[in-house]
Every structure is written in C-alpha cells, then in structure tokens.
Amino acid sequence: MTVSVSVADAVRSCLEWARNARPPRTADPRFLSRMLTAHGAVRADPGDWDRDDVTRVTLTLSAEGSVPEDFRETWLTWCDYLVDRGLLGPAESPRVLRAAVAAAEVFPRDQAPWSPEHRESPWWGQLWEPEDLPRVHLAPAERSAPAARACPVLGRALRLAAWVGDGLPLDGDAEHETLTEHTRDEAAAHLGLAPEELPYLFETALRAGFLRTTYTEVRPGPAVGGWDDVRVVRSWAEALPTMVSRHGTLGLRVLGELFTSGGVWTVADLVEVLAPRPHPKGRDEKGGGEKGRDAGKSGPEEEVSAAVRTLVGLGAVETLPGAGLRITPLGDQGMAHRWRRWGIALPGYPSTTQMSARELLFQLWEGRPVDAQVIGRQWMTERGVRPAARELLEVCAELGSWRQRVDVFRLFHGLEQELGPVFAAYRDHPVLGGWIAHARHDPGRVRLEQLVVVLLDTYALRVELGTPLPVDTPVWRDPEAVTRLMWRSGHPAADGVLTAIALGAVGPDAARAARRARFSTVGAGP
C-alpha cells in the first residue's frame, strides 16, 4: 500500500499523541494508514471528517479485507486526537463523529457491496464524468470577501464567537454540542436575539470555524483570530450549508443549478427544473433558525422563492432586471468549496494571454455566461481595448458567424464610448453595420438589410433556446420587406427563424408576411 506524505505525517503525529496521553492510547499504525488512505480518496485533509465519511471508509475497509480486532480503538484514538489538537474540520460535531466511529461495523469481505478494484462506486466521489464538469472562473478572494463580510448571519455568528471568549461548558445531556440553557439566555440577551435563534447561530459559528468544540466545552475556533480575505471567504463557504438549512436541501439545489449553468434564471425556471419535494422539519421547527415570513407555505413557487430570498440575503445570488437571478462570485466560491471537499477539481479556462480572438469566442461559447464578461474583458485589456475589438469584429464579420457576433456585442456592452472610432469604421459593413448602429444607439444611415441581420442573429439564438421573440416595432413597420430580406439574406438560420415567425412568434401581420416569403411566391395571398 502506498501512503501519501500527508497520511504519513498524520499517522506519526497521532502515534506521538497516543504515546504521551495519560493513560497511553491504543493506535495501530498499519490500520491507521489504511483508514486514512481510504478517507483520502475523497478528502484532501486528513482532519476533514463527517459521519458519512465513517460509513464510506467502513465499507471501503470491508471491501479490502480483514482488519485488526481492535480497529475501533485505533479509530477512536484518531478521533480523540483530532478533537484534542483542534484539528477536526468544521463539517462535523465531535460527539456525533465519535458516536459514528464507535458504532462502525466492518463487514466480512464476501459481504462487501463491491470489490476494492471497483472504483466506480459513488462512495469514491466519482459523481460526474470529467466532460460533464462545469468550467468555472473563480474570482480572487478579495473580490468576494466584501460580500462575505457583509453577510448578516455570518456577522452575528462572529459576534457570538466573540461573546463566548476563551471557552464555555456545553450541555452535557444533549446529543449534539449545544450551549447550556442558562448560557443561551445570556448570549441571546447580549446579542439582542430571541433564545430560539441561538442554536442556528451557534452551529453557523461552528461550521464557519469561529468556534470549535471538544466533547465538553466550546472554545475559540481557528478562523476567529484572523479575518483576511481568503479566510473570510472560506468561513462563509464552510458555513453555507448551515445558513441555508432552513430550506432542507432546496437552498443548495437552487445554488447548484445557478452554479453549473452560470446563466440567468427566474423563479419559474427553477421551479420547473427542481420540482421541490417535501423536506424534513428545518431549524425553525426545532427552534434554531430564523423564523421567516414563508412559514406555513408549501407551494413549490413559494418554497423556491423563500430559498432564493435567503441566498440573496447571504450574498450568494444577485437579482437582475426582469426578475432574473444569477450566482455571484461569492456563491461560486461556496459551491466550488463543496466540490473540492469531494475531491473534484473543477476545470478552469486557458490563459487569455495565449488565446486568439477565435479561441476566445470558442471559450465564451463553451463556458458559463457569467464568466464570459470577465474572461473577455481580461483578454481585451491585455491587448488594448480598441485593437482587441477590431480582432473580434473581423472574426464575426462573416454572415454565418452569428453566434460569435452575439457574444462579441455582449462583450462590447458598456464600452460603446471608448470603441466609437472602431465602430465608425464598420458602420457601412453589410453584416456588422446594424450591430454597430444598435450599439451606438444611433441608426444614422443604417439600412434595413443591416438591421435584418441583427434580427436574424438574435432571433436565431432565441429559437435555438426556445425563448419568445421580441417585437422590434420600428423594424417591423413593413413586415413584407423584412421577411423578404430575411428569406434572401443567405443567413444560415433564416429558415428556422422565418418558420417561427410564420407560426405567429411576433404577431399575425408578420406571420402572414413570413408565410408569403417562406412558403409562397412574393405577392401571393395569405
């Protein structure tokens, strides 16, 4: 068995702690190495454990064959070592983890659910094929840190950690770590909160790393001392599942859809995809959460709306005009952290310094829409905005490059003033002229056939996505002329666009004109 450096170091440190403990503790180095190697198949940090990891490692050890009779004692020694040294990650309660280890049962090898050679089991974290992983641009921590610091729940959790100070006793009779009733009342009074809010806030502080617990007391956590940009973003990401737990799994499912797609969604879109299921009682019913105005509502739209409001309040999602919703850089950090905990490395984008204009547009088309503006602007800045704009316009100047044109002019949004001289050179271009006029908000001497190219480009994308076609009233004043120009344009998407228009996508007048242009000779009746 090959043992990694991190596992070997962890084993040595645990054995030293076990020898010095009073009384000395049992620790079998061979079993400890096997157990941590199995754990490391998913978790990079030997101290990052939760109760599911105990089940995963137990089944893996069962598949590998026999274990020593006293394996559980060694495993409990490891658990106690992590708790005593403050090395246990924030994902799990020490009491719950120790109880899971104490109850662990290794099956005989012939009863194991898979063989050690069968690495396709979801226990190994292979939940996605590499080609299915979203390509993600993660903004630097300093860009996300202000939103994390502004998160009200995280701020209250930090205040609670400051109030706890050097340490307090835990309720010895509770299954999970919790403050004593007297301490909860004192903390609530000090923070100006209702006592029933304290368990939710206490768990948030634990998961964020502001506090940590032993089996008997709560102490300051590793994150409470320094709150630099990287640490505050990580604390927010680690506390995210707790902060959205009042919605069951729905909060993370909503954020997961926004993360993997990187697009703009509405509540109705999310309801259609997620179809919320009933979830177990959340912290509101147990007295630990923030009782919201949505209590008692059970419709899918209300459930998704409530989860979205929570995510917006936490800084994970932003609202856009027209009821649009999009993940924020901080939300990206939270979801990427969850994937990393499962040992899944998300692919990024190639370096922009080596990309040609055509390669850039390919990356924008293949990648998430939320990344396009950041990656594209970075590429343009490296080359100079105006020279870069000229390169991009040349790439999308052919009539068939309609997808690239849509991406290019999205990228130009907000740069119209700076790109004025570049735009002026393309004003009479038969393919780009309409886009230039639209970007400058100045039709000038633009010709109808140039505007028709813009219509065909934008309508083609909407037809492809199955979204409604907007009616540009000034252009559609003469539907006969517009549809004739569409049919004669040679645009590769003209056939599909005219079919959609003929079916009534932009109104009855345009539909009649499209049928004449598409299906009959010019001038024939409807």
CSV table of N, CA and C in Angstrom, one decimal, residues 83-220:
chain,number,residue,atom,x,y,z
A,83,VAL,N,-9.8,15.9,18.0
A,83,VAL,CA,-10.6,16.8,18.9
A,83,VAL,C,-9.7,17.5,19.8
A,84,ASP,N,-8.7,16.8,20.5
A,84,ASP,CA,-7.9,17.4,21.5
A,84,ASP,C,-6.9,18.4,20.8
A,85,ARG,N,-6.4,18.1,19.6
A,85,ARG,CA,-5.5,19.1,19.0
A,85,ARG,C,-6.2,20.2,18.2
A,86,GLY,N,-7.5,20.2,18.2
A,86,GLY,CA,-8.3,21.2,17.4
A,86,GLY,C,-8.1,21.0,15.9
A,87,LEU,N,-7.9,19.8,15.5
A,87,LEU,CA,-7.6,19.6,14.0
A,87,LEU,C,-8.9,19.1,13.3
A,88,LEU,N,-9.9,18.7,14.0
A,88,LEU,CA,-11.1,18.3,13.3
A,88,LEU,C,-11.8,19.4,12.5
A,89,GLY,N,-12.0,19.1,11.2
A,89,GLY,CA,-12.6,20.2,10.4
A,89,GLY,C,-14.0,20.6,10.9
A,90,PRO,N,-14.5,21.7,10.4
A,90,PRO,CA,-15.8,22.3,10.9
A,90,PRO,C,-17.0,21.6,10.4
A,91,ALA,N,-16.9,20.5,9.6
A,91,ALA,CA,-18.1,19.9,8.9
A,91,ALA,C,-18.9,19.0,9.9
A,92,GLU,N,-18.3,18.6,11.0
A,92,GLU,CA,-19.0,17.7,11.9
A,92,GLU,C,-18.8,18.0,13.4
A,93,SER,N,-19.7,17.5,14.2
A,93,SER,CA,-19.7,17.6,15.6
A,93,SER,C,-18.8,16.5,16.2
A,94,PRO,N,-17.9,16.8,17.1
A,94,PRO,CA,-17.1,15.8,17.7
A,94,PRO,C,-17.9,14.7,18.3
A,95,ARG,N,-18.9,15.0,19.0
A,95,ARG,CA,-19.7,13.9,19.7
A,95,ARG,C,-20.4,13.0,18.6
A,96,VAL,N,-20.9,13.6,17.6
A,96,VAL,CA,-21.5,12.8,16.5
A,96,VAL,C,-20.5,11.9,15.8
A,97,LEU,N,-19.3,12.5,15.5
A,97,LEU,CA,-18.3,11.7,14.8
A,97,LEU,C,-17.8,10.6,15.7
A,98,ARG,N,-17.6,10.8,17.0
A,98,ARG,CA,-17.2,9.7,17.8
A,98,ARG,C,-18.2,8.6,18.0
A,99,ALA,N,-19.5,9.0,18.0
A,99,ALA,CA,-20.6,8.0,18.1
A,99,ALA,C,-20.6,7.2,16.8
A,100,ALA,N,-20.4,7.8,15.7
A,100,ALA,CA,-20.4,7.1,14.4
A,100,ALA,C,-19.2,6.1,14.4
A,101,VAL,N,-18.1,6.5,14.8
A,101,VAL,CA,-16.9,5.6,14.9
A,101,VAL,C,-17.2,4.4,15.8
A,102,ALA,N,-17.7,4.8,17.0
A,102,ALA,CA,-18.0,3.7,18.0
A,102,ALA,C,-19.0,2.7,17.5
A,103,ALA,N,-19.9,3.1,16.6
A,103,ALA,CA,-20.8,2.1,16.0
A,103,ALA,C,-20.4,1.5,14.7
A,104,ALA,N,-19.2,1.8,14.2
A,104,ALA,CA,-18.8,1.3,12.9
A,104,ALA,C,-18.6,-0.2,12.9
A,105,GLU,N,-19.1,-0.8,11.9
A,105,GLU,CA,-19.0,-2.3,11.8
A,105,GLU,C,-18.4,-2.6,10.4
A,106,VAL,N,-17.3,-3.4,10.4
A,106,VAL,CA,-16.7,-3.8,9.2
A,106,VAL,C,-17.2,-5.1,8.8
A,107,PHE,N,-17.7,-5.2,7.5
A,107,PHE,CA,-18.3,-6.5,7.0
A,107,PHE,C,-17.2,-7.5,6.7
A,108,PRO,N,-17.6,-8.8,6.7
A,108,PRO,CA,-16.7,-9.7,6.1
A,108,PRO,C,-16.5,-9.4,4.6
A,109,ARG,N,-15.4,-9.8,4.1
A,109,ARG,CA,-15.1,-9.4,2.7
A,109,ARG,C,-16.1,-9.9,1.7
A,110,ASP,N,-16.6,-11.1,1.9
A,110,ASP,CA,-17.5,-11.7,0.9
A,110,ASP,C,-18.9,-11.0,1.0
A,111,GLN,N,-19.1,-10.1,2.0
A,111,GLN,CA,-20.4,-9.4,2.1
A,111,GLN,C,-20.3,-7.9,1.7
A,112,ALA,N,-19.1,-7.6,1.3
A,112,ALA,CA,-18.8,-6.2,0.9
A,112,ALA,C,-19.6,-5.8,-0.3
A,113,PRO,N,-20.2,-4.6,-0.5
A,113,PRO,CA,-21.0,-4.3,-1.6
A,113,PRO,C,-20.2,-4.1,-2.9
A,114,TRP,N,-18.9,-4.1,-2.9
A,114,TRP,CA,-18.1,-4.0,-4.1
A,114,TRP,C,-16.7,-4.4,-3.8
A,115,SER,N,-16.0,-4.8,-4.9
A,115,SER,CA,-14.6,-5.2,-4.7
A,115,SER,C,-13.7,-4.0,-4.6
A,116,PRO,N,-12.5,-4.1,-4.1
A,116,PRO,CA,-11.6,-3.0,-4.0
A,116,PRO,C,-11.1,-2.5,-5.4
A,117,GLU,N,-11.2,-3.3,-6.4
A,117,GLU,CA,-10.8,-2.9,-7.8
A,117,GLU,C,-11.9,-2.1,-8.4
A,118,HIS,N,-13.2,-2.2,-7.9
A,118,HIS,CA,-14.3,-1.5,-8.5
A,118,HIS,C,-14.4,-0.1,-8.0
A,119,ARG,N,-13.8,0.9,-8.7
A,119,ARG,CA,-13.7,2.2,-8.2
A,119,ARG,C,-14.8,3.1,-8.8
A,120,GLU,N,-15.9,2.5,-9.3
A,120,GLU,CA,-17.0,3.3,-9.8
A,120,GLU,C,-18.0,3.6,-8.8
A,121,SER,N,-17.9,3.1,-7.6
A,121,SER,CA,-18.9,3.4,-6.6
A,121,SER,C,-19.0,4.9,-6.2
A,122,PRO,N,-20.2,5.4,-6.0
A,122,PRO,CA,-20.3,6.8,-5.6
A,122,PRO,C,-19.6,7.1,-4.3
A,123,TRP,N,-19.3,6.0,-3.5
A,123,TRP,CA,-18.5,6.3,-2.3
A,123,TRP,C,-17.1,6.9,-2.6
A,124,TRP,N,-16.7,6.7,-3.8
A,124,TRP,CA,-15.3,7.3,-4.1
A,124,TRP,C,-15.4,8.7,-4.7
A,125,GLY,N,-16.6,9.2,-4.7
A,125,GLY,CA,-16.8,10.6,-5.1
A,125,GLY,C,-16.8,10.8,-6.6
A,126,GLN,N,-16.9,9.7,-7.4
A,126,GLN,CA,-16.9,9.8,-8.9
A,126,GLN,C,-18.4,10.1,-9.3
A,127,LEU,N,-18.9,11.2,-9.0
A,127,LEU,CA,-20.3,11.5,-9.2
A,127,LEU,C,-20.5,12.2,-10.6
A,128,TRP,N,-19.4,12.7,-11.3
A,128,TRP,CA,-19.5,13.3,-12.5
A,128,TRP,C,-18.5,12.8,-13.5
A,129,GLU,N,-18.8,12.6,-14.7
A,129,GLU,CA,-17.8,12.4,-15.7
A,129,GLU,C,-17.0,13.7,-16.0
A,130,PRO,N,-15.7,13.6,-16.3
A,130,PRO,CA,-14.9,14.8,-16.5
A,130,PRO,C,-15.5,15.8,-17.5
A,131,GLU,N,-16.1,15.2,-18.6
A,131,GLU,CA,-16.6,16.1,-19.6
A,131,GLU,C,-17.9,16.8,-19.1
A,132,ASP,N,-18.5,16.4,-18.0
A,132,ASP,CA,-19.8,17.0,-17.5
A,132,ASP,C,-19.5,18.1,-16.5
A,133,LEU,N,-18.2,18.2,-16.1
A,133,LEU,CA,-17.9,19.2,-15.1
A,133,LEU,C,-18.0,20.6,-15.6
A,134,PRO,N,-18.6,21.5,-14.9
A,134,PRO,CA,-18.7,22.9,-15.4
A,134,PRO,C,-17.3,23.6,-15.4
A,135,ARG,N,-17.0,24.3,-16.4
A,135,ARG,CA,-15.8,25.1,-16.5
A,135,ARG,C,-16.1,26.4,-15.8
A,136,VAL,N,-15.3,26.7,-14.8
A,136,VAL,CA,-15.6,27.8,-13.9
A,136,VAL,C,-14.4,28.8,-13.7
A,137,HIS,N,-14.7,30.1,-13.8
A,137,HIS,CA,-13.7,31.1,-13.5
A,137,HIS,C,-14.0,31.6,-12.1
A,138,LEU,N,-13.1,31.3,-11.1
A,138,LEU,CA,-13.3,31.7,-9.7
A,138,LEU,C,-12.6,33.1,-9.6
A,139,ALA,N,-13.4,34.1,-9.2
A,139,ALA,CA,-12.8,35.4,-8.9
A,139,ALA,C,-11.8,35.3,-7.7
A,140,PRO,N,-10.8,36.2,-7.7
A,140,PRO,CA,-10.0,36.2,-6.5
A,140,PRO,C,-10.7,36.4,-5.2
A,141,ALA,N,-10.2,35.9,-4.1
A,141,ALA,CA,-10.9,36.1,-2.8
A,141,ALA,C,-11.2,37.5,-2.5
A,142,GLU,N,-10.3,38.4,-2.8
A,142,GLU,CA,-10.6,39.8,-2.5
A,142,GLU,C,-11.8,40.4,-3.1
A,143,ARG,N,-12.2,39.8,-4.3
A,143,ARG,CA,-13.5,40.3,-4.9
A,143,ARG,C,-14.7,39.8,-4.2
A,144,SER,N,-14.6,38.6,-3.6
A,144,SER,CA,-15.8,38.0,-2.9
A,144,SER,C,-15.8,38.4,-1.4
A,145,ALA,N,-14.7,38.8,-0.8
A,145,ALA,CA,-14.6,39.0,0.6
A,145,ALA,C,-15.5,40.1,1.1
A,146,PRO,N,-15.7,41.2,0.4
A,146,PRO,CA,-16.6,42.2,1.0
A,146,PRO,C,-18.1,41.7,1.1
A,147,ALA,N,-18.5,40.9,0.2
A,147,ALA,CA,-19.9,40.3,0.3
A,147,ALA,C,-19.9,39.3,1.5
A,148,ALA,N,-18.9,38.6,1.7
A,148,ALA,CA,-18.8,37.6,2.8
A,148,ALA,C,-18.9,38.4,4.1
A,149,ARG,N,-18.1,39.5,4.2
A,149,ARG,CA,-18.1,40.3,5.5
A,149,ARG,C,-19.5,41.0,5.7
A,150,ALA,N,-20.2,41.3,4.6
A,150,ALA,CA,-21.5,41.9,4.8
A,150,ALA,C,-22.6,41.0,5.1
A,151,CYS,N,-22.3,39.7,5.0
A,151,CYS,CA,-23.4,38.6,5.3
A,151,CYS,C,-23.9,38.8,6.7
A,152,PRO,N,-25.1,39.1,6.9
A,152,PRO,CA,-25.6,39.3,8.3
A,152,PRO,C,-25.6,38.1,9.2
A,153,VAL,N,-25.8,36.9,8.7
A,153,VAL,CA,-25.8,35.7,9.5
A,153,VAL,C,-24.4,35.5,10.0
A,154,LEU,N,-23.4,35.6,9.1
A,154,LEU,CA,-22.0,35.4,9.4
A,154,LEU,C,-21.6,36.4,10.4
A,155,GLY,N,-22.0,37.6,10.3
A,155,GLY,CA,-21.7,38.7,11.2
A,155,GLY,C,-22.2,38.4,12.6
A,156,ARG,N,-23.4,37.9,12.7
A,156,ARG,CA,-24.0,37.6,14.0
A,156,ARG,C,-23.3,36.4,14.7
A,157,ALA,N,-22.9,35.4,13.8
A,157,ALA,CA,-22.1,34.3,14.3
A,157,ALA,C,-20.8,34.7,14.9
A,158,LEU,N,-20.1,35.7,14.2
A,158,LEU,CA,-18.8,36.2,14.7
A,158,LEU,C,-19.0,36.9,16.0
A,159,ARG,N,-20.1,37.7,16.2
A,159,ARG,CA,-20.4,38.3,17.4
A,159,ARG,C,-20.6,37.3,18.6
A,160,LEU,N,-21.3,36.2,18.2
A,160,LEU,CA,-21.5,35.2,19.2
A,160,LEU,C,-20.1,34.6,19.6
A,161,ALA,N,-19.3,34.3,18.7
A,161,ALA,CA,-17.9,33.8,19.0
A,161,ALA,C,-17.2,34.7,19.9
A,162,ALA,N,-17.2,36.0,19.6
A,162,ALA,CA,-16.5,37.0,20.5
A,162,ALA,C,-17.1,37.0,21.9
A,163,TRP,N,-18.4,36.8,22.0
A,163,TRP,CA,-19.0,36.8,23.3
A,163,TRP,C,-18.6,35.5,24.1
A,164,VAL,N,-18.5,34.4,23.4
A,164,VAL,CA,-18.0,33.1,24.1
A,164,VAL,C,-16.7,33.3,24.7
A,165,GLY,N,-15.8,34.1,24.1
A,165,GLY,CA,-14.5,34.3,24.6
A,165,GLY,C,-13.6,33.1,24.6
A,166,ASP,N,-12.9,32.8,25.8
A,166,ASP,CA,-11.9,31.8,25.8
A,166,ASP,C,-12.6,30.4,25.9
A,167,GLY,N,-13.8,30.3,26.3
A,167,GLY,CA,-14.5,29.0,26.4
A,167,GLY,C,-15.6,29.0,27.3
A,168,LEU,N,-16.6,28.0,27.1
A,168,LEU,CA,-17.7,27.8,28.0
A,168,LEU,C,-18.1,26.4,28.0
A,169,PRO,N,-18.7,25.9,29.0
A,169,PRO,CA,-19.1,24.5,29.1
A,169,PRO,C,-20.3,24.2,28.1
A,170,LEU,N,-20.4,23.0,27.6
A,170,LEU,CA,-21.5,22.6,26.8
A,170,LEU,C,-22.5,21.8,27.7
A,171,ASP,N,-23.7,21.8,27.1
A,171,ASP,CA,-24.8,21.0,27.8
A,171,ASP,C,-24.4,19.5,27.7
A,172,GLY,N,-24.1,18.9,28.9
A,172,GLY,CA,-23.7,17.5,28.9
A,172,GLY,C,-24.7,16.5,28.6
A,173,ASP,N,-26.0,16.9,28.6
A,173,ASP,CA,-27.1,15.9,28.4
A,173,ASP,C,-27.5,15.9,26.9
A,174,ALA,N,-27.1,16.8,26.1
A,174,ALA,CA,-27.6,16.9,24.7
A,174,ALA,C,-26.8,16.0,23.8
A,175,GLU,N,-27.5,15.4,22.8
A,175,GLU,CA,-26.8,14.5,21.9
A,175,GLU,C,-25.8,15.3,21.0
A,176,HIS,N,-26.2,16.5,20.6
A,176,HIS,CA,-25.3,17.3,19.8
A,176,HIS,C,-24.7,18.4,20.7
A,177,GLU,N,-23.6,19.0,20.3
A,177,GLU,CA,-23.0,20.0,21.1
A,177,GLU,C,-23.9,21.2,21.1
A,178,THR,N,-24.2,21.7,22.3
A,178,THR,CA,-25.1,22.9,22.4
A,178,THR,C,-24.7,23.6,23.7
A,179,LEU,N,-25.0,24.9,23.7
A,179,LEU,CA,-24.7,25.7,25.0
A,179,LEU,C,-25.8,25.3,26.0
A,180,THR,N,-25.5,25.5,27.2
A,180,THR,CA,-26.4,25.3,28.3
A,180,THR,C,-27.6,26.3,28.2
A,181,GLU,N,-28.7,25.9,28.7
A,181,GLU,CA,-29.9,26.8,28.6
A,181,GLU,C,-29.6,28.2,29.2
A,182,HIS,N,-28.9,28.2,30.4
A,182,HIS,CA,-28.5,29.5,31.0
A,182,HIS,C,-27.6,30.3,30.1
A,183,THR,N,-26.6,29.6,29.5
A,183,THR,CA,-25.7,30.4,28.6
A,183,THR,C,-26.4,30.9,27.4
A,184,ARG,N,-27.4,30.1,26.8
A,184,ARG,CA,-28.1,30.5,25.7
A,184,ARG,C,-28.9,31.8,26.0
A,185,ASP,N,-29.5,31.8,27.2
A,185,ASP,CA,-30.3,33.0,27.5
A,185,ASP,C,-29.4,34.2,27.7
A,186,GLU,N,-28.2,34.1,28.3
A,186,GLU,CA,-27.3,35.2,28.4
A,186,GLU,C,-26.8,35.7,27.1
A,187,ALA,N,-26.5,34.7,26.2
A,187,ALA,CA,-26.0,35.1,24.9
A,187,ALA,C,-27.0,35.8,24.1
A,188,ALA,N,-28.3,35.3,24.1
A,188,ALA,CA,-29.4,36.0,23.4
A,188,ALA,C,-29.6,37.4,23.9
A,189,ALA,N,-29.5,37.6,25.2
A,189,ALA,CA,-29.7,38.9,25.8
A,189,ALA,C,-28.6,39.9,25.3
A,190,HIS,N,-27.4,39.4,25.3
A,190,HIS,CA,-26.2,40.2,24.9
A,190,HIS,C,-26.3,40.6,23.5
A,191,LEU,N,-26.7,39.6,22.6
A,191,LEU,CA,-26.8,39.9,21.2
A,191,LEU,C,-28.1,40.5,20.7
A,192,GLY,N,-29.0,40.6,21.6
A,192,GLY,CA,-30.3,41.2,21.2
A,192,GLY,C,-31.1,40.2,20.3
A,193,LEU,N,-31.0,38.9,20.6
A,193,LEU,CA,-31.7,37.9,19.8
A,193,LEU,C,-32.7,37.1,20.6
A,194,ALA,N,-33.6,36.5,20.0
A,194,ALA,CA,-34.5,35.5,20.7
A,194,ALA,C,-33.7,34.3,21.0
A,195,PRO,N,-33.9,33.7,22.2
A,195,PRO,CA,-33.1,32.5,22.6
A,195,PRO,C,-33.3,31.4,21.6
A,196,GLU,N,-34.4,31.2,20.9
A,196,GLU,CA,-34.5,30.1,19.9
A,196,GLU,C,-33.7,30.3,18.7
A,197,GLU,N,-33.1,31.5,18.5
A,197,GLU,CA,-32.2,31.7,17.4
A,197,GLU,C,-30.8,31.2,17.6
A,198,LEU,N,-30.5,31.0,18.9
A,198,LEU,CA,-29.1,30.7,19.3
A,198,LEU,C,-28.6,29.4,18.7
A,199,PRO,N,-29.3,28.3,18.7
A,199,PRO,CA,-28.8,27.1,18.2
A,199,PRO,C,-28.4,27.2,16.7
A,200,TYR,N,-29.2,27.9,15.9
A,200,TYR,CA,-28.8,28.1,14.5
A,200,TYR,C,-27.6,28.9,14.4
A,201,LEU,N,-27.5,30.0,15.1
A,201,LEU,CA,-26.3,30.8,15.1
A,201,LEU,C,-25.1,30.1,15.7
A,202,PHE,N,-25.3,29.3,16.7
A,202,PHE,CA,-24.2,28.6,17.3
A,202,PHE,C,-23.6,27.6,16.3
A,203,GLU,N,-24.4,26.9,15.6
A,203,GLU,CA,-24.0,25.9,14.6
A,203,GLU,C,-23.3,26.7,13.4
A,204,THR,N,-23.8,27.8,13.0
A,204,THR,CA,-23.2,28.6,12.0
A,204,THR,C,-21.8,29.0,12.4
A,205,ALA,N,-21.6,29.4,13.6
A,205,ALA,CA,-20.3,29.8,14.1
A,205,ALA,C,-19.3,28.6,14.1
A,206,LEU,N,-19.8,27.4,14.5
A,206,LEU,CA,-19.0,26.2,14.5
A,206,LEU,C,-18.6,25.9,13.1
A,207,ARG,N,-19.5,25.9,12.1
A,207,ARG,CA,-19.2,25.5,10.7
A,207,ARG,C,-18.3,26.5,10.1
A,208,ALA,N,-18.4,27.8,10.5
A,208,ALA,CA,-17.5,28.8,9.9
A,208,ALA,C,-16.1,28.8,10.5
A,209,GLY,N,-15.9,28.0,11.5
A,209,GLY,CA,-14.6,27.9,12.2
A,209,GLY,C,-14.4,29.0,13.2
A,210,PHE,N,-15.4,29.8,13.5
A,210,PHE,CA,-15.3,30.8,14.6
A,210,PHE,C,-15.2,30.2,16.0
A,211,LEU,N,-15.9,29.1,16.1
A,211,LEU,CA,-15.9,28.3,17.4
A,211,LEU,C,-15.5,26.9,17.0
A,212,ARG,N,-15.0,26.1,18.0
A,212,ARG,CA,-14.8,24.7,17.9
A,212,ARG,C,-15.2,24.1,19.2
A,213,THR,N,-15.6,22.8,19.2
A,213,THR,CA,-16.0,22.1,20.4
A,213,THR,C,-15.1,20.9,20.7
A,214,THR,N,-14.9,20.7,22.0
A,214,THR,CA,-14.4,19.4,22.4
A,214,THR,C,-15.7,18.6,22.8
A,215,TYR,N,-15.5,17.5,23.6
A,215,TYR,CA,-16.7,16.8,24.0
A,215,TYR,C,-17.4,17.5,25.1
A,216,THR,N,-16.8,18.4,25.8
A,216,THR,CA,-17.4,19.0,27.0
A,216,THR,C,-17.5,20.5,26.9
A,217,GLU,N,-16.7,21.2,26.0
A,217,GLU,CA,-16.8,22.7,26.1
A,217,GLU,C,-16.6,23.2,24.7
A,218,VAL,N,-16.9,24.5,24.6
A,218,VAL,CA,-16.7,25.2,23.3
A,218,VAL,C,-15.6,26.2,23.5
A,219,ARG,N,-14.7,26.3,22.5
A,219,ARG,CA,-13.5,27.1,22.5
A,219,ARG,C,-13.5,28.0,21.2
A,220,PRO,N,-12.6,29.0,21.2
A,220,PRO,CA,-12.4,29.8,20.0
A,220,PRO,C,-11.9,28.9,18.9
